[in-house]
XYZ file of C-alpha atoms in Angstrom:
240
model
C 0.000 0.000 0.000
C 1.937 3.481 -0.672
C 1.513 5.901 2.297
C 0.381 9.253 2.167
C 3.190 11.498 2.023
C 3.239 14.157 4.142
C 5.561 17.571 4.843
C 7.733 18.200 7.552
C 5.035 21.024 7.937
C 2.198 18.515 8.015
C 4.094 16.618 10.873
C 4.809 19.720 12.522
C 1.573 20.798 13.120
C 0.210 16.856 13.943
C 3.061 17.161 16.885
C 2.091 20.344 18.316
C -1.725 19.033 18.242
C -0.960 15.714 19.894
C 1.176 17.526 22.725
C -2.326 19.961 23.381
C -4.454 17.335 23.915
C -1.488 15.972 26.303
C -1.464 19.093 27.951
C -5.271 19.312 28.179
C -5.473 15.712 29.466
C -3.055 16.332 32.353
C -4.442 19.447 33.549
C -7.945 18.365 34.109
C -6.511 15.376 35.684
C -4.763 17.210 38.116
C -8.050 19.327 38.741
C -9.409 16.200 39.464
C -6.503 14.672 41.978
C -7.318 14.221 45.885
C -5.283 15.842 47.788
C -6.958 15.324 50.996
C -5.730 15.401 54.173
C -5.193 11.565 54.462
C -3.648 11.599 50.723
C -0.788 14.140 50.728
C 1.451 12.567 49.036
C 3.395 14.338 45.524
C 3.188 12.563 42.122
C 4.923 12.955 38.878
C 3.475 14.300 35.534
C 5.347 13.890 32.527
C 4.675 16.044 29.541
C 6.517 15.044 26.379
C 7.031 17.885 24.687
C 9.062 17.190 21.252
C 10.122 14.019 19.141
C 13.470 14.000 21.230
C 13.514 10.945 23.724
C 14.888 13.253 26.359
C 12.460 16.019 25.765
C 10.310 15.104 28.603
C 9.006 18.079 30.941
C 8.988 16.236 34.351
C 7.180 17.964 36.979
C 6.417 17.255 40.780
C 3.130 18.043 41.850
C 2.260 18.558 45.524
C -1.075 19.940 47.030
C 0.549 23.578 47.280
C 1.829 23.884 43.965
C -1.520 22.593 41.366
C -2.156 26.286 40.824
C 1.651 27.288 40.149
C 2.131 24.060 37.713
C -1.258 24.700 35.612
C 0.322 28.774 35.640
C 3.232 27.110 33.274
C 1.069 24.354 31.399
C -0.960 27.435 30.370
C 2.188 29.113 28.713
C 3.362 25.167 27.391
C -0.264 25.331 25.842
C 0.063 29.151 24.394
C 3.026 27.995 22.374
C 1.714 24.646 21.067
C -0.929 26.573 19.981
C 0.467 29.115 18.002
C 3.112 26.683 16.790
C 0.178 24.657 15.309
C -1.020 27.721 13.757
C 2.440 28.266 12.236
C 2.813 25.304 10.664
C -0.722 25.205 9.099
C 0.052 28.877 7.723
C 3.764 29.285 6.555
C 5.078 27.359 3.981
C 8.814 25.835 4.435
C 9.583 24.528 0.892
C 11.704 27.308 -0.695
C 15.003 29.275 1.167
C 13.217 32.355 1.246
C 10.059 30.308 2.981
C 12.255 29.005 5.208
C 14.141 31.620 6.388
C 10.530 33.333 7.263
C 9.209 30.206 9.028
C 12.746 30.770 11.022
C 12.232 34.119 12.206
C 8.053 33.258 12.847
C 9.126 30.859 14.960
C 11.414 32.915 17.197
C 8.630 35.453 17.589
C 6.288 32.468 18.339
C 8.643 31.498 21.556
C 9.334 35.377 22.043
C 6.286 35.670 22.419
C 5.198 33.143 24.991
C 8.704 34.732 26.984
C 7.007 38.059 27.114
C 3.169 36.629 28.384
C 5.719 34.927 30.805
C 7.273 37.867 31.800
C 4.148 40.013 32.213
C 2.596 37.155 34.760
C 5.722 36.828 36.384
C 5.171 41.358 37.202
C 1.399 40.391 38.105
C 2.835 38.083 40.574
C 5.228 40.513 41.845
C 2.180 42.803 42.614
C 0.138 40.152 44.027
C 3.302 40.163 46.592
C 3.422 43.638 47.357
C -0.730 43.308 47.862
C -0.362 40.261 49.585
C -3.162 39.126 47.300
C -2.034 35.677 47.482
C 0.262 33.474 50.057
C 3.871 34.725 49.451
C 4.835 30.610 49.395
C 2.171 30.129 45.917
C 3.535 33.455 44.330
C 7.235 32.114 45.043
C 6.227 28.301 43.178
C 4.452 30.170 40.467
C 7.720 32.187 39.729
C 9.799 29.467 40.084
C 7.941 27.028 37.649
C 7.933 29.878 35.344
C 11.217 30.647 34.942
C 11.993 27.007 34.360
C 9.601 27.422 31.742
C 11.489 29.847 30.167
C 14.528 27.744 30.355
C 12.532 24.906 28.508
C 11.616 27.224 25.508
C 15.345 28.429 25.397
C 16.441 24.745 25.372
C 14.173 23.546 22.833
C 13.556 26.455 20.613
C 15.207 25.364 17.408
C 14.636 25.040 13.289
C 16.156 22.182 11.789
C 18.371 21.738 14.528
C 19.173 25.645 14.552
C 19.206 26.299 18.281
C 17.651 29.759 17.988
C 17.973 31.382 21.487
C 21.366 29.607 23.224
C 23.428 32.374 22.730
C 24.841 30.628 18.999
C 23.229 33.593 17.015
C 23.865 36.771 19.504
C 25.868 39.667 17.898
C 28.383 38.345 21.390
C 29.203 34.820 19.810
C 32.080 34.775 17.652
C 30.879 32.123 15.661
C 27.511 33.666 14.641
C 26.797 33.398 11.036
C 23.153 33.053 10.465
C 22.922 34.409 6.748
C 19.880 35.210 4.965
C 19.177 36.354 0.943
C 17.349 39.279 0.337
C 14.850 38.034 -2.179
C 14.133 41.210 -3.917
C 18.133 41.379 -5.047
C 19.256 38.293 -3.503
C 22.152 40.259 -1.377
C 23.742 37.876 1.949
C 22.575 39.737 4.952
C 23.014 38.806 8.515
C 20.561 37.822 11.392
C 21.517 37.904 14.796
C 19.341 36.427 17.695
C 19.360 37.583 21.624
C 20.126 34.889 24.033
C 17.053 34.417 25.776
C 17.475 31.987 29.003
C 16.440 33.084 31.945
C 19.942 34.391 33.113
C 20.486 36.015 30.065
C 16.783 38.165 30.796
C 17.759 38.569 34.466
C 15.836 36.044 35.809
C 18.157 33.869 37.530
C 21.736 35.145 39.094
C 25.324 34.350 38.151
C 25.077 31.685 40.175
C 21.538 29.970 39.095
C 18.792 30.893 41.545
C 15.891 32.213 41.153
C 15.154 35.470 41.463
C 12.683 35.722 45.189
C 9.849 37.686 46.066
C 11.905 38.984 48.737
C 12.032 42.308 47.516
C 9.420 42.702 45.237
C 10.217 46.384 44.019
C 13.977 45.059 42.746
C 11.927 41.865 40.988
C 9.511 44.192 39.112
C 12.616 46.350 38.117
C 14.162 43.459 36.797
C 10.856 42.394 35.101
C 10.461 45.773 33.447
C 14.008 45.539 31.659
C 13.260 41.710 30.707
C 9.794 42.896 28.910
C 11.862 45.710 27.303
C 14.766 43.065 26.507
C 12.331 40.636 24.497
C 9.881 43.464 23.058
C 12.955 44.853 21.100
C 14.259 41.505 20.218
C 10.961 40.803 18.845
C 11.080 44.145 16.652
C 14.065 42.937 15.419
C 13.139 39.893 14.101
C 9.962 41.570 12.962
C 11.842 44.026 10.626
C 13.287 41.079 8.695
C 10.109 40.261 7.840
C 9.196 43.387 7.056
């Protein structure tokens, strides 16, 4: 029997379904889990969240933390989403297709990092409210900031890793090329590095950033908004 053939796009966009109906699964089942006071003990989701066998997202989920972990699934869901949209919409046959599904993609995952960083400034006025226990808020940011992590780590385009720090205007061996199609002149693309330490989220030394001092942490959140909204105009001007 001959198969169907389909396109890498086609695939694409079967992936990022099959990882929202994951997504969907596990967080009404955790709506639904009993954490009781005789049942208090944590369990385990894992999401799968690419083809890779190591690209599980492997979360521990105790009573405290359901509302913290469905925060991030949200954001895991915005960009599956819009992913899914991608791939239905942009074509990835020709090298000037290509190079535009490249940059849509970074402005996909740019912008899930800047919904990310927005909740993560709501949360740091929930603090300064004391809208919600400071031990919730803390999880929430936490979680979060993995979650940005995850995106950096898995943000790629034909094995392209887009936002490691390979394509900053900093790395000496950046060389991301691109052909202007109107006279077919080599022009270069640079990327930001966009992990958490890179956007001020972490230290130096890789913790998290605290609730401790809430004024500092919406500081900090103001210049990582500003960081990604002009990395996103950027990209955006290649397109345009």
């Amino acid at each position: 029997m001959k198969l169907k053939f389909k396109s890498l796009q086609s695939i694409g966009a079967e992936r990022e379904s099959v990882i929202q109906k994951q997504i969907q699964k596990i967080r009404k089942e955790i709506s639904l889990w009993d954490f009781s006071s005789k049942n208090k003990e944590a369990r385990e989701i894992l999401l799968r969240t690419n083809v890779s066998s190591f690209s599980f997202c492997r979360v521990r989920v105790e009573k405290d933390s359901v509302v913290a972990i469905d925060s991030r699934l949200k954001f895991v869901s915005l960009t599956v989403n819009n992913l899914e949209k991608l791939y239905h919409s942009q074509p990835a046959k020709t090298t000037f297709q290509k190079q535009t599904f490249l940059i849509k993609k970074a402005i996909v995952y740019l912008d899930t990092l800047l919904a990310i960083s927005k909740r993560i400034f709501e949360i740091s006025e929930l603090e300064i409210r004391k809208k919600t226990k400071g031990k919730d808020l803390q999880w929430e940011l936490d979680l979060l900031i993995d979650e940005v992590d995850r995106i950096a780590s898995l943000a790629e385009f034909r094995y392209l890793h887009l936002f490691g720090g390979d394509y900053a205007k900093s790395s000496r061996t950046a060389s991301m090329w691109f052909i202007n199609e109107k006279n077919g002149s080599l022009f270069r693309v640079y990327i930001a590095t966009m992990t958490s330490k890179a956007l001020g989220l972490r230290s130096l030394d890789g913790n998290y950033l605290t609730l401790s001092n809430s004024t500092l942490l919406q500081k900090k959140i103001e210049e990582t908004i500003l960081k990604i909204k002009e990395e996103r105009k950027q990209l955006q001007s290649v397109l345009d």
